[in-house]
């Protein structure tokens, strides 16, 4: 239990650092800026052991699982369409506006929205080309 708490603290700290770096205008990358958010907020359901819907967002795997890949719920829509957040199914899921399925992330109590800072960073990452 203590090791899980340490992991949560480390991931949260990495997320804060990523947000700070992103605000400096440096190019966004999945590994440095977006992955810490997904590990902290989505890892419980989309981690390596039994990722829901087969979407593995565990360390080092999320970019390949998201960018240019079709959604399982809306197959003619990409999870992440580089350069176009509005056409990316992931973006609709994170905003809780998807026409199919439920908004993400979720908890046992229901929907949980990411912070505005996290959403802004993810939107910019997609818009700027969804770099690895």
mmCIF file of C-alpha atoms in Angstrom:
data_model
loop_
_atom_site.group_PDB
_atom_site.id
_atom_site.type_symbol
_atom_site.label_atom_id
_atom_site.label_comp_id
_atom_site.label_asym_id
_atom_site.label_seq_id
_atom_site.Cartn_x
_atom_site.Cartn_y
_atom_site.Cartn_z
ATOM 1 C CA UNK A 1 0.000 0.000 0.000
ATOM 2 C CA UNK A 2 2.853 2.377 0.851
ATOM 3 C CA UNK A 3 4.554 1.728 -2.496
ATOM 4 C CA UNK A 4 1.329 2.628 -4.309
ATOM 5 C CA UNK A 5 1.207 5.911 -2.401
ATOM 6 C CA UNK A 6 4.793 6.650 -3.407
ATOM 7 C CA UNK A 7 3.967 5.912 -7.056
ATOM 8 C CA UNK A 8 0.952 8.240 -6.903
ATOM 9 C CA UNK A 9 3.076 11.035 -5.416
ATOM 10 C CA UNK A 10 5.817 10.549 -8.038
ATOM 11 C CA UNK A 11 3.297 10.528 -10.900
ATOM 12 C CA UNK A 12 1.560 13.620 -9.516
ATOM 13 C CA UNK A 13 4.882 15.416 -9.224
ATOM 14 C CA UNK A 14 5.797 14.418 -12.778
ATOM 15 C CA UNK A 15 2.442 15.761 -13.945
ATOM 16 C CA UNK A 16 3.098 19.114 -12.248
ATOM 17 C CA UNK A 17 6.525 19.308 -13.853
ATOM 18 C CA UNK A 18 5.036 18.430 -17.235
ATOM 19 C CA UNK A 19 2.420 21.170 -16.886
ATOM 20 C CA UNK A 20 5.109 23.690 -15.947
ATOM 21 C CA UNK A 21 7.271 22.710 -18.936
ATOM 22 C CA UNK A 22 4.295 22.837 -21.276
ATOM 23 C CA UNK A 23 3.503 26.361 -20.188
ATOM 24 C CA UNK A 24 7.007 27.530 -21.105
ATOM 25 C CA UNK A 25 6.265 27.043 -24.800
ATOM 26 C CA UNK A 26 8.538 24.050 -25.351
ATOM 27 C CA UNK A 27 7.125 21.473 -27.795
ATOM 28 C CA UNK A 28 4.785 19.035 -26.078
ATOM 29 C CA UNK A 29 5.524 15.326 -26.116
ATOM 30 C CA UNK A 30 3.444 12.361 -25.057
ATOM 31 C CA UNK A 31 6.173 10.790 -22.920
ATOM 32 C CA UNK A 32 7.056 13.929 -20.993
ATOM 33 C CA UNK A 33 3.794 15.892 -20.876
ATOM 34 C CA UNK A 34 0.766 13.678 -21.486
ATOM 35 C CA UNK A 35 1.753 10.225 -20.244
ATOM 36 C CA UNK A 36 2.087 11.331 -16.583
ATOM 37 C CA UNK A 37 -1.516 12.552 -16.675
ATOM 38 C CA UNK A 38 -2.800 9.323 -18.188
ATOM 39 C CA UNK A 39 -0.773 7.165 -15.798
ATOM 40 C CA UNK A 40 -2.208 9.022 -12.798
ATOM 41 C CA UNK A 41 -5.781 9.467 -14.010
ATOM 42 C CA UNK A 42 -6.396 6.493 -16.309
ATOM 43 C CA UNK A 43 -3.893 3.847 -15.245
ATOM 44 C CA UNK A 44 -6.195 2.020 -12.837
ATOM 45 C CA UNK A 45 -8.507 0.979 -15.679
ATOM 46 C CA UNK A 46 -6.182 1.191 -18.686
ATOM 47 C CA UNK A 47 -3.027 -0.216 -17.113
ATOM 48 C CA UNK A 48 -0.974 -3.197 -18.214
ATOM 49 C CA UNK A 49 -2.696 -5.986 -16.252
ATOM 50 C CA UNK A 50 -6.151 -5.968 -17.860
ATOM 51 C CA UNK A 51 -6.651 -2.753 -19.786
ATOM 52 C CA UNK A 52 -10.329 -1.989 -20.390
ATOM 53 C CA UNK A 53 -11.362 -2.110 -24.047
ATOM 54 C CA UNK A 54 -7.806 -3.311 -24.751
ATOM 55 C CA UNK A 55 -6.524 0.270 -24.433
ATOM 56 C CA UNK A 56 -3.170 -0.059 -22.664
ATOM 57 C CA UNK A 57 -1.967 3.322 -21.439
ATOM 58 C CA UNK A 58 0.774 1.889 -19.240
ATOM 59 C CA UNK A 59 4.230 3.467 -19.338
ATOM 60 C CA UNK A 60 5.693 3.474 -22.828
ATOM 61 C CA UNK A 61 2.596 2.060 -24.558
ATOM 62 C CA UNK A 62 0.019 4.843 -24.615
ATOM 63 C CA UNK A 63 1.221 6.832 -27.617
ATOM 64 C CA UNK A 64 1.131 3.826 -29.947
ATOM 65 C CA UNK A 65 -2.262 2.787 -28.543
ATOM 66 C CA UNK A 66 -3.823 6.209 -29.147
ATOM 67 C CA UNK A 67 -2.371 8.039 -32.138
ATOM 68 C CA UNK A 68 -3.839 7.120 -35.504
ATOM 69 C CA UNK A 69 -5.788 4.165 -34.035
ATOM 70 C CA UNK A 70 -9.538 3.749 -34.584
ATOM 71 C CA UNK A 71 -11.935 3.952 -31.675
ATOM 72 C CA UNK A 72 -13.685 0.708 -30.764
ATOM 73 C CA UNK A 73 -16.920 2.570 -30.055
ATOM 74 C CA UNK A 74 -16.954 4.771 -33.185
ATOM 75 C CA UNK A 75 -14.822 2.830 -35.658
ATOM 76 C CA UNK A 76 -14.698 5.538 -38.332
ATOM 77 C CA UNK A 77 -13.156 7.963 -35.821
ATOM 78 C CA UNK A 78 -9.525 7.917 -34.712
ATOM 79 C CA UNK A 79 -8.745 7.985 -30.999
ATOM 80 C CA UNK A 80 -6.216 10.741 -31.701
ATOM 81 C CA UNK A 81 -6.227 12.446 -35.079
ATOM 82 C CA UNK A 82 -3.016 14.435 -35.110
ATOM 83 C CA UNK A 83 -3.581 18.153 -35.467
ATOM 84 C CA UNK A 84 -7.342 17.916 -34.884
ATOM 85 C CA UNK A 85 -8.639 17.584 -31.316
ATOM 86 C CA UNK A 86 -12.258 18.065 -32.462
ATOM 87 C CA UNK A 87 -11.974 15.003 -34.737
ATOM 88 C CA UNK A 88 -10.275 12.905 -32.022
ATOM 89 C CA UNK A 89 -12.508 10.495 -30.121
ATOM 90 C CA UNK A 90 -10.202 10.692 -27.093
ATOM 91 C CA UNK A 91 -10.832 14.427 -26.868
ATOM 92 C CA UNK A 92 -14.607 13.921 -26.858
ATOM 93 C CA UNK A 93 -14.264 11.244 -24.151
ATOM 94 C CA UNK A 94 -12.118 13.512 -21.976
ATOM 95 C CA UNK A 95 -14.582 16.384 -22.372
ATOM 96 C CA UNK A 96 -17.506 14.035 -21.612
ATOM 97 C CA UNK A 97 -19.154 14.953 -24.940
ATOM 98 C CA UNK A 98 -18.714 11.660 -26.844
ATOM 99 C CA UNK A 99 -21.809 10.495 -28.709
ATOM 100 C CA UNK A 100 -21.021 6.872 -27.804
ATOM 101 C CA UNK A 101 -19.757 5.482 -24.513
ATOM 102 C CA UNK A 102 -19.178 7.340 -21.283
ATOM 103 C CA UNK A 103 -16.906 10.259 -20.523
ATOM 104 C CA UNK A 104 -13.499 9.451 -19.111
ATOM 105 C CA UNK A 105 -11.944 9.146 -16.671
ATOM 106 C CA UNK A 106 -14.452 7.493 -14.356
ATOM 107 C CA UNK A 107 -14.387 6.431 -10.741
ATOM 108 C CA UNK A 108 -16.579 4.024 -8.815
ATOM 109 C CA UNK A 109 -18.741 7.081 -8.105
ATOM 110 C CA UNK A 110 -19.137 8.085 -11.759
ATOM 111 C CA UNK A 111 -17.563 10.593 -14.094
ATOM 112 C CA UNK A 112 -14.469 12.546 -13.117
ATOM 113 C CA UNK A 113 -13.253 15.382 -15.306
ATOM 114 C CA UNK A 114 -9.612 16.216 -15.694
ATOM 115 C CA UNK A 115 -8.534 19.684 -14.574
ATOM 116 C CA UNK A 116 -8.718 22.526 -17.071
ATOM 117 C CA UNK A 117 -4.908 22.624 -17.118
ATOM 118 C CA UNK A 118 -4.716 18.916 -17.959
ATOM 119 C CA UNK A 119 -7.360 19.248 -20.678
ATOM 120 C CA UNK A 120 -5.600 22.278 -22.167
ATOM 121 C CA UNK A 121 -2.298 20.427 -22.280
ATOM 122 C CA UNK A 122 -3.834 17.350 -23.959
ATOM 123 C CA UNK A 123 -5.704 19.505 -26.469
ATOM 124 C CA UNK A 124 -2.484 21.387 -27.349
ATOM 125 C CA UNK A 125 -0.564 18.123 -27.650
ATOM 126 C CA UNK A 126 -3.108 16.786 -30.169
ATOM 127 C CA UNK A 127 -3.347 20.097 -32.047
ATOM 128 C CA UNK A 128 0.449 20.389 -32.273
ATOM 129 C CA UNK A 129 0.858 16.968 -33.869
ATOM 130 C CA UNK A 130 0.636 14.458 -30.978
ATOM 131 C CA UNK A 131 4.394 13.915 -30.800
ATOM 132 C CA UNK A 132 5.721 10.811 -28.981
#
